[in-house]
mmCIF file of C-alpha atoms in Angstrom:
data_model
loop_
_atom_site.group_PDB
_atom_site.id
_atom_site.type_symbol
_atom_site.label_atom_id
_atom_site.label_comp_id
_atom_site.label_asym_id
_atom_site.label_seq_id
_atom_site.Cartn_x
_atom_site.Cartn_y
_atom_site.Cartn_z
ATOM 1 C CA MET A 3 69.911 79.729 109.075
ATOM 2 C CA GLY A 4 71.615 76.414 109.761
ATOM 3 C CA LEU A 5 72.846 74.899 112.952
ATOM 4 C CA PHE A 6 76.530 75.559 112.252
ATOM 5 C CA ASP A 7 76.372 78.949 110.523
ATOM 6 C CA ASP A 8 79.144 81.348 111.495
ATOM 7 C CA ASP A 9 78.428 84.874 112.625
ATOM 8 C CA ASP A 10 77.939 87.598 110.033
ATOM 9 C CA THR A 11 80.984 89.602 111.117
ATOM 10 C CA PRO A 12 82.563 91.178 108.015
ATOM 11 C CA HIS A 13 86.041 89.955 107.209
ATOM 12 C CA PRO A 14 88.651 92.207 105.610
ATOM 13 C CA ALA A 15 89.583 91.522 102.007
ATOM 14 C CA THR A 16 93.050 90.055 101.731
ATOM 15 C CA SER A 17 93.517 90.292 97.977
ATOM 16 C CA GLY A 18 93.645 94.060 97.853
ATOM 17 C CA VAL A 19 90.539 94.110 95.654
ATOM 18 C CA VAL A 20 88.000 96.649 96.834
ATOM 19 C CA VAL A 21 84.544 95.884 95.471
ATOM 20 C CA GLY A 22 82.945 98.927 93.890
ATOM 21 C CA GLU A 23 86.064 101.032 93.550
ATOM 22 C CA PRO A 24 86.474 102.979 90.296
ATOM 23 C CA LEU A 25 88.256 100.986 87.613
ATOM 24 C CA THR A 26 89.225 103.809 85.285
ATOM 25 C CA ASN A 27 92.767 104.163 86.635
ATOM 26 C CA PHE A 28 93.669 100.482 86.181
ATOM 27 C CA SER A 29 95.569 99.224 83.150
ATOM 28 C CA ILE A 30 94.238 96.314 81.109
ATOM 29 C CA HIS A 31 96.901 94.112 82.706
ATOM 30 C CA GLU A 32 95.834 95.186 86.202
ATOM 31 C CA LEU A 33 92.173 94.597 85.349
ATOM 32 C CA ASN A 34 92.971 91.096 84.096
ATOM 33 C CA GLU A 35 94.908 90.351 87.297
ATOM 34 C CA ARG A 36 92.017 91.672 89.347
ATOM 35 C CA LEU A 37 89.584 89.503 87.402
ATOM 36 C CA GLU A 38 91.681 86.390 88.042
ATOM 37 C CA GLN A 39 91.820 87.194 91.775
ATOM 38 C CA LEU A 40 88.054 87.566 91.877
ATOM 39 C CA LYS A 41 87.504 84.313 89.953
ATOM 40 C CA SER A 42 89.768 82.486 92.399
ATOM 41 C CA GLU A 43 87.870 83.996 95.311
ATOM 42 C CA ILE A 44 84.544 82.898 93.809
ATOM 43 C CA VAL A 45 85.804 79.317 93.560
ATOM 44 C CA ARG A 46 87.060 79.467 97.157
ATOM 45 C CA VAL A 47 83.729 80.794 98.425
ATOM 46 C CA GLU A 48 81.748 78.214 96.430
ATOM 47 C CA ASN A 49 83.877 75.426 97.906
ATOM 48 C CA GLU A 50 83.289 76.711 101.428
ATOM 49 C CA ILE A 51 79.541 76.871 100.783
ATOM 50 C CA LYS A 52 79.583 73.244 99.590
ATOM 51 C CA THR A 53 81.587 72.162 102.642
ATOM 52 C CA LYS A 54 79.206 73.877 105.044
ATOM 53 C CA SER A 55 76.154 72.639 103.176
ATOM 54 C CA ASN A 56 77.433 69.064 103.347
ATOM 55 C CA ALA A 57 78.117 69.426 107.063
ATOM 56 C CA ASN A 58 74.599 70.779 107.642
ATOM 57 C CA THR A 59 73.055 67.956 105.613
ATOM 58 C CA SER A 60 75.027 65.374 107.591
ATOM 59 C CA ALA A 61 74.022 66.926 110.896
ATOM 60 C CA GLU A 62 70.362 67.186 109.900
ATOM 61 C CA SER A 63 70.228 63.562 108.743
ATOM 62 C CA PHE A 64 71.834 62.457 112.011
ATOM 63 C CA PHE A 65 69.037 64.047 114.039
ATOM 64 C CA LYS A 66 66.126 62.640 111.955
#
């Protein structure tokens, strides 16, 4: 756990995608839209991880 880690409070999903919900009632079009939303969210999360990792690295190198 790093110096600047946020709390682990769960945040509500804003995209309307509910992980684990049954997919059988979605059309192919809806599934493709859902997939694109999830891909965009993955990119967003990866970018935030990089930002926080860089901040932690900078802070750790400052205190060496």
